[in-house]
Short mmCIF file of C-alpha atoms and ligand atoms in Angstrom, two decimals:
data_model
loop_
_atom_site.label_atom_id
_atom_site.label_comp_id
_atom_site.label_asym_id
_atom_site.label_seq_id
_atom_site.Cartn_x
_atom_site.Cartn_y
_atom_site.Cartn_z
CA UNK A 985 14.16 -35.12 -10.36
CA UNK A 986 11.41 -33.97 -12.71
CA UNK A 987 8.78 -31.53 -11.44
CA UNK A 988 6.33 -34.43 -11.34
CA UNK A 989 8.73 -36.45 -9.18
CA UNK A 990 9.11 -33.49 -6.82
CA UNK A 991 5.33 -33.26 -6.47
CA UNK A 992 5.07 -37.00 -5.88
CA UNK A 993 7.70 -36.81 -3.19
CA UNK A 994 5.90 -33.87 -1.54
CA UNK A 995 2.65 -35.86 -1.60
CA UNK A 996 4.44 -38.78 0.08
CA UNK A 997 6.04 -36.56 2.70
CA UNK A 998 3.07 -34.30 3.39
CA UNK A 999 -0.12 -36.31 2.75
CA UNK A 1000 -1.85 -34.27 5.47
CA UNK A 1001 -1.10 -30.91 3.78
CA UNK A 1002 -3.68 -30.72 0.96
CA UNK A 1003 -3.73 -26.93 0.61
CA UNK A 1004 0.05 -26.82 0.24
CA UNK A 1005 0.07 -29.61 -2.36
CA UNK A 1006 -2.76 -27.83 -4.24
CA UNK A 1007 -0.77 -24.59 -4.40
CA UNK A 1008 2.36 -26.38 -5.64
CA UNK A 1009 0.41 -28.20 -8.35
CA UNK A 1010 -1.21 -24.95 -9.45
CA UNK A 1011 2.18 -23.29 -9.93
CA UNK A 1012 3.75 -26.39 -11.52
CA UNK A 1013 0.95 -26.61 -14.09
CA UNK A 1014 2.03 -23.37 -15.70
CA UNK A 1015 5.79 -23.17 -15.30
CA UNK A 1016 6.88 -26.48 -16.83
CA UNK A 1017 7.84 -24.96 -20.22
CA UNK A 1018 9.79 -22.12 -18.62
CA UNK A 1019 11.43 -24.66 -16.31
CA UNK A 1020 12.54 -26.94 -19.10
CA UNK A 1021 13.72 -24.02 -21.25
CA UNK A 1022 16.50 -23.26 -18.75
CA UNK A 1023 18.65 -26.31 -17.93
CA UNK A 1024 20.13 -24.50 -14.90
CA UNK A 1025 16.78 -24.79 -13.13
CA UNK A 1026 16.93 -28.57 -12.94
CA UNK A 1027 20.72 -28.60 -12.46
CA UNK A 1028 20.36 -26.34 -9.42
CA UNK A 1029 17.26 -28.25 -8.23
CA UNK A 1030 15.33 -24.99 -8.14
CA UNK A 1031 11.83 -26.49 -8.00
CA UNK A 1032 12.83 -28.88 -5.24
CA UNK A 1033 14.39 -26.02 -3.28
CA UNK A 1034 11.46 -23.65 -3.77
CA UNK A 1035 8.88 -26.21 -2.63
CA UNK A 1036 10.56 -26.87 0.72
CA UNK A 1037 10.52 -23.93 3.15
CA UNK A 1038 13.85 -22.65 4.44
CA UNK A 1039 12.39 -23.38 7.87
CA UNK A 1040 9.12 -23.73 9.76
CA UNK A 1041 9.13 -22.24 13.24
CA UNK A 1042 6.46 -23.80 15.39
CA UNK A 1043 5.74 -22.74 18.94
CA UNK A 1044 3.25 -22.75 21.79
CA UNK A 1045 1.48 -19.55 22.86
CA UNK A 1046 0.29 -19.38 26.48
CA UNK A 1047 -1.96 -16.49 27.43
CA UNK A 1048 -4.48 -15.60 30.09
CA UNK A 1049 -8.16 -14.97 29.37
CA UNK A 1050 -10.40 -12.48 31.20
CA UNK A 1051 -11.39 -15.08 33.79
CA UNK A 1052 -7.76 -15.71 34.67
CA UNK A 1053 -7.64 -19.11 32.93
CA UNK A 1054 -4.49 -20.05 31.05
CA UNK A 1055 -5.19 -20.69 27.38
CA UNK A 1056 -2.85 -22.52 25.02
CA UNK A 1057 -2.64 -22.06 21.23
CA UNK A 1058 -0.26 -23.08 18.46
CA UNK A 1059 1.76 -20.52 16.53
CA UNK A 1060 3.86 -20.85 13.37
CA UNK A 1061 6.08 -18.86 11.06
CA UNK A 1062 6.89 -20.46 7.72
CA UNK A 1063 10.00 -18.75 6.34
CA UNK A 1064 9.71 -20.05 2.81
CA UNK A 1065 12.34 -18.27 0.76
CA UNK A 1066 14.50 -15.18 1.19
CA UNK A 1067 16.05 -15.53 -2.25
CA UNK A 1068 15.17 -12.00 -3.34
CA UNK A 1069 14.69 -10.14 -0.05
CA UNK A 1070 13.82 -10.48 3.64
CA UNK A 1071 11.02 -12.95 4.39
CA UNK A 1072 7.73 -11.11 4.03
CA UNK A 1073 4.12 -12.18 4.49
CA UNK A 1074 1.17 -11.84 6.81
CA UNK A 1075 0.08 -13.40 10.08
CA UNK A 1076 -3.33 -15.08 10.19
CA UNK A 1077 -5.30 -15.70 13.39
CA UNK A 1078 -8.13 -18.12 12.63
CA UNK A 1079 -9.16 -21.53 13.99
CA UNK A 1080 -8.55 -23.11 10.56
CA UNK A 1081 -4.85 -22.16 10.60
CA UNK A 1082 -2.46 -25.10 10.46
CA UNK A 1083 0.91 -25.86 8.88
CA UNK A 1084 -0.61 -26.84 5.53
CA UNK A 1085 -2.52 -23.57 5.17
CA UNK A 1086 0.54 -21.52 6.15
CA UNK A 1087 2.82 -23.44 3.80
CA UNK A 1088 0.42 -22.84 0.90
CA UNK A 1089 0.23 -19.16 1.73
CA UNK A 1090 4.00 -18.84 2.22
CA UNK A 1091 4.70 -20.64 -1.05
CA UNK A 1092 2.31 -18.35 -2.96
CA UNK A 1093 3.86 -15.36 -1.26
CA UNK A 1094 7.28 -16.06 -2.85
CA UNK A 1095 5.88 -15.48 -6.33
CA UNK A 1096 3.48 -12.71 -5.37
CA UNK A 1097 6.24 -10.72 -3.73
CA UNK A 1098 8.56 -11.29 -6.66
CA UNK A 1099 5.83 -10.02 -9.01
CA UNK A 1100 5.71 -6.65 -7.26
CA UNK A 1101 9.27 -5.99 -8.42
CA UNK A 1102 10.26 -5.12 -4.84
CA UNK A 1103 12.97 -6.98 -2.91
CA UNK A 1104 10.89 -9.22 -0.67
CA UNK A 1105 11.07 -12.97 0.02
CA UNK A 1106 8.10 -15.17 0.90
CA UNK A 1107 6.76 -16.17 4.32
CA UNK A 1108 3.52 -16.60 6.24
CA UNK A 1109 2.59 -17.22 9.84
CA UNK A 1110 -0.18 -17.20 12.35
CA UNK A 1111 -2.07 -19.11 14.96
CA UNK A 1112 -5.16 -21.23 15.45
CA UNK A 1113 -6.29 -18.59 17.96
CA UNK A 1114 -9.86 -17.47 17.24
CA UNK A 1115 -10.23 -13.71 17.77
CA UNK A 1116 -14.03 -13.94 17.48
CA UNK A 1117 -15.77 -13.23 20.78
CA UNK A 1118 -12.53 -12.18 22.50
CA UNK A 1119 -12.34 -8.93 24.45
CA UNK A 1120 -9.85 -6.24 23.52
CA UNK A 1121 -7.82 -7.16 26.61
CA UNK A 1122 -7.69 -10.81 25.52
CA UNK A 1123 -6.60 -9.85 22.00
CA UNK A 1124 -3.86 -7.68 23.47
CA UNK A 1125 -2.63 -10.42 25.80
CA UNK A 1126 -2.64 -12.94 22.98
CA UNK A 1127 -0.72 -10.63 20.60
CA UNK A 1128 1.89 -9.90 23.28
CA UNK A 1129 2.28 -13.63 24.01
CA UNK A 1130 2.50 -14.52 20.32
CA UNK A 1131 5.28 -12.05 19.55
CA UNK A 1132 7.12 -12.92 22.76
CA UNK A 1133 7.62 -16.34 21.21
CA UNK A 1134 8.30 -15.16 17.65
CA UNK A 1135 10.41 -12.03 18.17
CA UNK A 1136 13.80 -13.73 18.11
CA UNK A 1137 13.19 -15.06 14.58
CA UNK A 1138 12.10 -11.80 12.92
CA UNK A 1139 13.74 -8.43 12.23
CA UNK A 1140 13.55 -5.55 9.79
CA UNK A 1141 16.16 -7.12 7.48
CA UNK A 1142 15.33 -10.74 8.36
CA UNK A 1143 11.59 -11.33 8.36
CA UNK A 1144 8.87 -8.68 8.31
CA UNK A 1145 5.37 -10.02 9.15
CA UNK A 1146 2.13 -8.12 8.46
CA UNK A 1147 -1.63 -8.68 8.90
CA UNK A 1148 -3.99 -11.15 7.26
CA UNK A 1149 -7.31 -12.70 8.28
CA UNK A 1150 -7.96 -11.82 11.92
CA UNK A 1151 -4.94 -9.52 12.12
CA UNK A 1152 -5.51 -5.84 11.43
CA UNK A 1153 -3.99 -2.55 12.60
CA UNK A 1154 -4.90 -3.14 16.25
CA UNK A 1155 -3.18 -6.52 16.41
CA UNK A 1156 -0.11 -5.34 14.46
CA UNK A 1157 0.26 -2.41 16.87
CA UNK A 1158 0.15 -4.69 19.93
CA UNK A 1159 2.74 -7.00 18.37
CA UNK A 1160 4.95 -4.09 17.33
CA UNK A 1161 4.81 -2.72 20.89
CA UNK A 1162 5.94 -6.05 22.36
CA UNK A 1163 8.74 -6.39 19.80
CA UNK A 1164 9.94 -2.86 20.57
CA UNK A 1165 9.80 -3.60 24.27
CA UNK A 1166 11.80 -6.81 24.03
CA UNK A 1167 14.46 -5.55 21.63
CA UNK A 1168 14.67 -1.82 22.45
CA UNK A 1169 14.61 -1.29 18.70
CA UNK A 1170 12.24 0.97 16.78
CA UNK A 1171 12.39 -0.44 13.26
CA UNK A 1172 10.20 -1.59 10.44
CA UNK A 1173 9.85 -5.13 11.76
CA UNK A 1174 6.12 -5.36 11.10
CA UNK A 1175 4.11 -3.63 8.41
CA UNK A 1176 0.51 -2.47 8.69
CA UNK A 1177 1.40 -0.36 11.73
CA UNK A 1178 -0.77 2.62 12.63
CA UNK A 1179 -0.20 5.74 10.58
CA UNK A 1180 1.81 8.13 12.77
CA UNK A 1181 4.04 5.46 14.32
CA UNK A 1182 5.64 3.89 11.28
CA UNK A 1183 2.61 2.79 9.28
CA UNK A 1184 2.16 3.75 5.67
CA UNK A 1185 -0.82 5.57 4.28
CA UNK A 1186 -2.94 3.46 1.88
CA UNK A 1187 -1.71 0.14 3.39
CA UNK A 1188 -5.23 -0.54 4.74
CA UNK A 1189 -6.84 0.07 1.36
CA UNK A 1190 -4.03 -1.38 -0.77
CA UNK A 1191 -5.10 -4.99 -1.35
CA UNK A 1192 -8.69 -4.19 -2.30
CA UNK A 1193 -7.78 -1.07 -4.28
CA UNK A 1194 -4.93 -2.94 -5.96
CA UNK A 1195 -7.20 -5.80 -7.05
CA UNK A 1196 -9.51 -3.29 -8.69
CA UNK A 1197 -6.56 -1.56 -10.37
CA UNK A 1198 -5.51 -4.94 -11.73
CA UNK A 1199 -9.06 -5.42 -13.02
CA UNK A 1200 -8.93 -1.96 -14.59
CA UNK A 1201 -6.02 -3.18 -16.73
CA UNK A 1202 -7.81 -6.42 -17.62
CA UNK A 1203 -10.84 -4.46 -18.77
CA UNK A 1204 -8.73 -2.04 -20.73
CA UNK A 1205 -6.95 -4.96 -22.48
CA UNK A 1206 -10.41 -5.97 -23.72
CA UNK A 1207 -11.36 -2.36 -24.60
CA UNK A 1208 -13.91 -2.29 -21.78
CA UNK A 1209 -14.52 -0.01 -18.78
CA UNK A 1210 -16.21 -0.28 -15.37
CA UNK A 1211 -19.28 1.64 -16.47
CA UNK A 1212 -22.43 -0.51 -16.24
CA UNK A 1213 -20.47 -3.47 -14.87
CA UNK A 1214 -22.15 -5.33 -12.00
CA UNK A 1215 -19.65 -6.61 -9.45
CA UNK A 1216 -20.24 -9.47 -6.99
CA UNK A 1217 -17.86 -9.50 -4.03
CA UNK A 1218 -17.52 -12.16 -1.35
CA UNK A 1219 -16.14 -11.35 2.08
CA UNK A 1220 -16.72 -8.24 4.14
CA UNK A 1221 -13.25 -7.78 5.55
CA UNK A 1222 -10.37 -5.53 4.69
CA UNK A 1223 -9.92 -6.75 1.12
CA UNK A 1224 -13.62 -7.04 0.23
CA UNK A 1225 -14.77 -3.65 1.48
CA UNK A 1226 -11.87 -1.75 -0.08
CA UNK A 1227 -12.37 -3.57 -3.36
CA UNK A 1228 -16.02 -2.52 -3.20
CA UNK A 1229 -15.04 1.07 -2.45
CA UNK A 1230 -12.57 1.37 -5.35
CA UNK A 1231 -14.90 -0.40 -7.82
CA UNK A 1232 -17.55 2.13 -6.88
CA UNK A 1233 -15.10 5.03 -7.33
CA UNK A 1234 -14.28 3.77 -10.82
CA UNK A 1235 -17.98 3.69 -11.76
CA UNK A 1236 -18.93 0.03 -11.33
CA UNK A 1237 -22.06 -1.14 -9.49
CA UNK A 1238 -21.29 -3.39 -6.53
CA UNK A 1239 -24.19 -5.67 -5.63
CA UNK A 1240 -22.95 -8.02 -2.88
CA UNK A 1241 -20.62 -8.58 0.01
CA UNK A 1242 -20.70 -11.61 2.32
CA UNK A 1243 -19.26 -13.13 5.47
CA UNK A 1244 -19.22 -16.50 7.19
CA UNK A 1245 -22.93 -16.07 8.02
CA UNK A 1246 -24.30 -15.30 4.56
CA UNK A 1247 -24.57 -12.82 1.71
CA UNK A 1248 -25.83 -9.27 1.61
CA UNK A 1249 -27.40 -8.35 -1.73
CA UNK A 1250 -28.28 -4.74 -2.50
CA UNK A 1251 -29.88 -4.57 -5.97
CA UNK A 1252 -29.57 -0.77 -5.88
CA UNK A 1253 -25.79 -1.08 -5.46
CA UNK A 1254 -23.62 0.07 -2.56
CA UNK A 1255 -22.86 3.76 -2.20
CA UNK A 1256 -19.93 5.24 -0.27
CA UNK A 1257 -22.28 5.93 2.64
CA UNK A 1258 -23.35 2.28 2.67
CA UNK A 1259 -19.76 1.03 2.47
CA UNK A 1260 -18.77 3.30 5.37
CA UNK A 1261 -21.67 1.85 7.35
CA UNK A 1262 -20.47 -1.70 6.51
CA UNK A 1263 -16.92 -0.87 7.63
CA UNK A 1264 -18.22 0.42 10.97
CA UNK A 1265 -20.53 -2.56 11.39
CA UNK A 1266 -17.77 -5.13 10.77
CA UNK A 1267 -15.28 -3.19 12.93
CA UNK A 1268 -17.83 -3.37 15.76
CA UNK A 1269 -18.24 -7.11 14.99
CA UNK A 1270 -21.95 -6.66 14.44
CA UNK A 1271 -24.01 -8.71 11.97
CA UNK A 1272 -24.05 -7.79 8.29
CA UNK A 1273 -27.72 -8.58 8.08
CA UNK A 1274 -28.64 -5.45 10.09
CA UNK A 1275 -27.93 -3.60 6.83
CA UNK A 1276 -31.30 -4.64 5.42
CA UNK A 1277 -33.17 -2.72 8.13
CA UNK A 1278 -31.00 0.32 7.52
CA UNK A 1279 -30.84 0.42 3.71
CA UNK A 1280 -33.02 -2.36 2.24
CA UNK A 1281 -31.80 -5.17 0.00
CA UNK A 1282 -31.87 -8.82 1.04
CA UNK A 1283 -29.94 -11.03 3.43
CA UNK A 1284 -29.26 -14.55 2.10
CA UNK A 1285 -28.47 -16.54 5.24
CA UNK A 1286 -25.78 -19.20 4.78
CA UNK A 1287 -25.49 -18.39 1.04
CA UNK A 1288 -22.65 -17.18 -1.15
CA UNK A 1289 -23.04 -14.35 -3.69
CA UNK A 1290 -22.71 -16.39 -6.88
CA UNK A 1291 -26.44 -16.99 -7.33
CA UNK A 1292 -26.83 -13.30 -8.27
CA UNK A 1293 -26.46 -12.15 -11.88
CA UNK A 1294 -23.35 -10.05 -12.54
CA UNK A 1295 -20.44 -9.32 -14.87
CA UNK A 1296 -17.46 -9.48 -12.51
CA UNK A 1297 -16.85 -11.75 -9.51
CA UNK A 1298 -14.28 -10.87 -6.87
CA UNK A 1299 -13.90 -13.62 -4.26
CA UNK A 1300 -12.29 -11.81 -1.32
CA UNK A 1301 -12.96 -14.07 1.70
CA UNK A 1302 -10.78 -17.16 2.02
CA UNK A 1303 -9.17 -20.17 0.31
CA UNK A 1304 -11.28 -22.69 -1.64
CA UNK A 1305 -14.48 -20.67 -1.18
CA UNK A 1306 -15.46 -21.30 -4.84
CA UNK A 1307 -15.81 -24.91 -5.93
CA UNK A 1308 -16.77 -26.24 -9.34
CA UNK A 1309 -20.53 -26.01 -8.71
CA UNK A 1310 -20.14 -22.37 -7.68
CA UNK A 1311 -17.94 -21.67 -10.69
CA UNK A 1312 -20.71 -23.11 -12.89
CA UNK A 1313 -23.20 -20.88 -11.09
CA UNK A 1314 -21.01 -17.83 -11.80
CA UNK A 1315 -20.83 -18.59 -15.50
CA UNK A 1316 -24.57 -19.31 -15.71
CA UNK A 1317 -25.19 -15.91 -14.10
CA UNK A 1318 -23.18 -14.03 -16.70
CA UNK A 1319 -19.80 -13.56 -14.99
CA UNK A 1320 -17.13 -12.66 -17.54
CA UNK A 1321 -14.29 -11.71 -15.19
CA UNK A 1322 -13.08 -13.43 -12.02
CA UNK A 1323 -10.50 -11.52 -10.00
CA UNK A 1324 -9.17 -13.15 -6.84
CA UNK A 1325 -8.88 -10.72 -3.94
CA UNK A 1326 -8.37 -13.63 -1.52
CA UNK A 1327 -5.54 -16.15 -1.69
CA UNK A 1328 -6.50 -19.28 -3.67
CA UNK A 1329 -10.28 -18.78 -3.34
CA UNK A 1330 -10.97 -21.06 -6.33
CA UNK A 1331 -10.33 -24.79 -6.30
CA UNK A 1332 -8.24 -26.14 -9.18
CA UNK A 1333 -11.40 -27.61 -10.78
CA UNK A 1334 -13.17 -24.25 -10.50
CA UNK A 1335 -10.24 -22.46 -12.17
CA UNK A 1336 -10.12 -25.04 -14.98
CA UNK A 1337 -13.86 -24.64 -15.55
CA UNK A 1338 -13.97 -20.85 -15.79
CA UNK A 1339 -10.93 -20.81 -18.06
CA UNK A 1340 -12.55 -23.37 -20.35
CA UNK A 1341 -15.57 -21.07 -20.48
CA UNK A 1342 -13.34 -18.16 -21.61
CA UNK A 1343 -13.89 -16.19 -18.43
CA UNK A 1344 -11.08 -13.66 -17.89
CA UNK A 1345 -9.31 -14.88 -14.77
CA UNK A 1346 -6.78 -13.13 -12.50
CA UNK A 1347 -5.10 -15.27 -9.82
CA UNK A 1348 -4.69 -13.88 -6.31
CA UNK A 1349 -0.91 -13.86 -6.45
CA UNK A 1350 -1.14 -11.16 -9.13
CA UNK A 1351 -4.42 -9.42 -8.32
CA UNK A 1352 -4.02 -9.13 -4.55
CA UNK A 1353 -0.33 -8.20 -4.57
CA UNK A 1354 -1.15 -4.53 -3.90
CA UNK A 1355 -1.19 -5.13 -0.14
CA UNK A 1356 2.27 -6.55 0.08
CA UNK A 1357 3.51 -3.99 -2.45
CA UNK A 1358 2.50 -1.15 -0.13
CA UNK A 1359 4.00 -3.13 2.76
CA UNK A 1360 7.24 -3.05 0.77
CA UNK A 1361 6.82 0.70 0.44
CA UNK A 1362 6.21 0.89 4.20
CA UNK A 1363 9.52 -0.94 4.75
CA UNK A 1364 11.39 1.52 2.57
CA UNK A 1365 9.71 4.52 4.24
CA UNK A 1366 10.73 3.10 7.65
CA UNK A 1367 14.31 2.58 6.46
CA UNK A 1368 14.73 6.19 5.37
CA UNK A 1369 12.47 7.47 8.20
CA UNK A 1370 10.17 9.40 5.94
CA UNK A 1371 6.48 9.28 5.06
CA UNK A 1372 4.94 9.67 1.64
CA UNK A 1373 1.52 11.16 0.96
CA UNK A 1374 -1.61 9.13 0.24
CA UNK A 1375 -1.80 10.52 -3.28
CA UNK A 1376 1.82 9.70 -4.04
CA UNK A 1377 1.44 6.12 -2.76
CA UNK A 1378 -1.84 5.64 -4.62
CA UNK A 1379 -0.13 6.58 -7.89
CA UNK A 1380 2.68 4.14 -7.06
CA UNK A 1381 0.22 1.35 -6.19
CA UNK A 1382 -1.70 1.85 -9.42
CA UNK A 1383 1.54 1.75 -11.41
CA UNK A 1384 2.74 -1.41 -9.63
CA UNK A 1385 -0.57 -3.15 -10.43
CA UNK A 1386 -0.25 -2.08 -14.06
CA UNK A 1387 3.31 -3.42 -14.15
CA UNK A 1388 2.21 -6.76 -12.69
CA UNK A 1389 -0.61 -6.95 -15.22
CA UNK A 1390 1.64 -6.08 -18.14
CA UNK A 1391 4.49 -8.38 -17.04
CA UNK A 1392 2.09 -11.34 -16.64
CA UNK A 1393 0.42 -10.61 -19.98
CA UNK A 1394 3.76 -10.25 -21.78
CA UNK A 1395 5.08 -13.54 -20.37
CA UNK A 1396 2.36 -15.51 -22.13
CA UNK A 1397 1.86 -13.38 -25.23
CA UNK A 1398 3.61 -15.98 -27.39
CA UNK A 1399 1.18 -18.66 -26.16
CA UNK A 1400 -1.98 -16.62 -26.81
CA UNK A 1401 -4.47 -18.89 -28.58
CA UNK A 1402 -6.53 -17.37 -31.35
CA UNK A 1403 -9.60 -19.21 -30.11
CA UNK A 1404 -9.84 -17.06 -26.95
CA UNK A 1405 -9.58 -13.35 -26.13
CA UNK A 1406 -8.44 -14.29 -22.61
CA UNK A 1407 -4.93 -13.46 -21.47
CA UNK A 1408 -3.41 -16.29 -19.43
CA UNK A 1409 -2.64 -14.28 -16.30
CA UNK A 1410 -2.30 -17.44 -14.23
CA UNK A 1411 0.58 -18.80 -16.26
CA UNK A 1412 2.03 -15.32 -16.72
CA UNK A 1413 2.08 -14.57 -12.98
CA UNK A 1414 3.56 -17.95 -12.12
CA UNK A 1415 6.25 -17.69 -14.79
CA UNK A 1416 7.34 -14.14 -13.93
CA UNK A 1417 7.32 -14.74 -10.16
CA UNK A 1418 9.03 -18.11 -10.46
CA UNK A 1419 11.80 -16.88 -12.76
CA UNK A 1420 12.70 -13.98 -10.47
CA UNK A 1421 13.13 -16.27 -7.46
CA UNK A 1422 14.67 -19.13 -9.47
CA UNK A 1423 17.31 -16.96 -11.15
CA UNK A 1424 18.47 -15.77 -7.72
CA UNK A 1425 18.83 -19.36 -6.50
CA UNK A 1426 20.87 -20.28 -9.57
CA UNK A 1427 23.13 -17.27 -8.98
CA UNK A 1428 23.66 -18.30 -5.33
CA UNK A 1429 24.76 -21.82 -6.25
CA UNK A 1430 24.02 -24.26 -3.44
CA UNK A 1431 22.99 -21.84 -0.70
CA UNK A 1432 19.43 -20.60 -0.39
P1 NDP B 2637 -10.52 -10.16 7.07
O1 NDP B 2637 -10.31 -10.95 8.31
O2 NDP B 2637 -10.50 -8.68 7.15
O3 NDP B 2637 -11.89 -10.59 6.36
C1 NDP B 2637 -12.13 -11.90 5.96
C2 NDP B 2637 -13.55 -11.98 5.46
O4 NDP B 2637 -13.76 -13.28 4.91
C3 NDP B 2637 -14.62 -11.80 6.54
O5 NDP B 2637 -15.75 -11.22 5.96
C4 NDP B 2637 -14.89 -13.23 6.97
O6 NDP B 2637 -16.20 -13.41 7.50
C5 NDP B 2637 -14.77 -13.96 5.66
N1 NDP B 2637 -14.33 -15.35 5.89
C6 NDP B 2637 -13.15 -15.75 6.45
N2 NDP B 2637 -13.10 -17.08 6.52
C7 NDP B 2637 -14.25 -17.53 5.99
C8 NDP B 2637 -14.79 -18.81 5.76
N3 NDP B 2637 -14.11 -19.92 6.10
N4 NDP B 2637 -16.02 -18.88 5.17
C9 NDP B 2637 -16.68 -17.74 4.81
N5 NDP B 2637 -16.23 -16.51 5.01
C10 NDP B 2637 -15.04 -16.40 5.57
O7 NDP B 2637 -9.39 -10.69 6.06
P2 NDP B 2637 -8.81 -9.98 4.79
O8 NDP B 2637 -9.87 -9.22 4.08
O9 NDP B 2637 -7.56 -9.31 5.18
O10 NDP B 2637 -8.37 -11.24 3.90
C11 NDP B 2637 -9.26 -11.89 2.99
C12 NDP B 2637 -8.46 -12.73 2.03
O11 NDP B 2637 -7.53 -11.90 1.31
C13 NDP B 2637 -7.60 -13.83 2.64
O12 NDP B 2637 -7.50 -14.91 1.74
C14 NDP B 2637 -6.24 -13.17 2.76
O13 NDP B 2637 -5.18 -14.12 2.81
C15 NDP B 2637 -6.21 -12.39 1.46
N6 NDP B 2637 -5.26 -11.29 1.43
C16 NDP B 2637 -5.31 -10.28 2.35
C17 NDP B 2637 -4.43 -9.24 2.28
C18 NDP B 2637 -4.54 -8.05 3.17
O14 NDP B 2637 -3.83 -7.07 2.92
N7 NDP B 2637 -5.39 -8.04 4.17
C19 NDP B 2637 -3.33 -9.24 1.29
C20 NDP B 2637 -3.43 -10.29 0.30
C21 NDP B 2637 -4.34 -11.29 0.42
P3 NDP B 2637 -16.45 -13.20 9.09
O15 NDP B 2637 -16.31 -11.74 9.32
O16 NDP B 2637 -17.82 -13.71 9.31
O17 NDP B 2637 -15.39 -14.01 9.77
#
């Protein structure tokens, strides 16, 4: 079967999984040459095997709310591929979670994890549970109930979940506690645990910091620096606020963050004090717009940040948050670099457009791999029962992001068109990640 036939067959089988099909097409668009260059890939049906998860575990989660009512949610774990290491990928709690979203995220995770150079396979999971408006007791009961259903399918050398949207340190700790209780085993079965009971320093900051380290390498490849660069960030969660913090540390001016209610624009730029305030505000689940009373700036209700003039855009909220019209808005407002902190925040049409406009573009699977890279370091620290210092891990994170940048750039060097200064990081990341997983499958023969 050709890659096109595989995609057609996926479309026939999964017409109701648009996000998953979108992610497969995005990868396929850039690996076809590498695929055809190695006849073993088609002989061993590598593309067909890598586009069908090893298994999808789907379950019901019953839990009790504060009024004593029984609530019922759906839960999933998509174990996509353990070709190069234990399944690894986050858990997302959000009402938009469904099998399509988790399959897209799990599929992307195979290549992202391979890019880090660490031995980790790809997976993703979560629930349509909405943490918004829930009490701490309800969150705890839900997390316990969720892991009670999932625990038998995970393990420190089998499948190691982590956080994602709606799942932070608090939720991971509740789930870890239930796992420990059920199995009597204190191991590195989840990453993103609290520091002091198995968690790694810099894991919280890693995705946002890592995305900015990736950007640092992109700028340096163009002989540019952060100084005088205006950065627009969407999202106000873990990734967004740590990206803002690191960009500020490296001398950029960060002008926006946003959430599902609108955009906060501070023309004076965020300072560390302001970012700390934003972290506290979001942690307390209070509105972003209160910022304006505290520090000034403007609140753009229901708007995204791309109407503001800037040099660098970092979409750090969620999938498909930037469509073609918004990509056009970015370019019209001077954006020269787009670095994806979120997973698949640009639609395929938006990606095509900014690339045509010679905007330097870094896909999420490369730029946001810092989070899972430090999760990998958390796994190894747990295995040897030792902790490393923040400084040591920060150096390692920065080096991993440089390696990912350089590997992706090198993979497409021979294709570099003279008409553009842009490095094709999208193709580079897909090719490097794909080859690492594909070569393992070929070596295994018929088994996964
Ligand atoms: P958080 O839950 O901490 O924050 C998500 C942010 O995005 C919030 O500001 C939220 O707004 C906003 N948001 C979520 N959904 C929507 C939506 N449909 N429309 C508008 N805004 C939305 O998540 P993270 O920061 O952890 O994750 C953000 C992205 O980064 C995701 O794509 C995730 O998969 C990806 N990622 C995360 C990693 C990590 O280590 N955390 C690792 C790699 C990728 P509100 O507060 O109003 O809900």
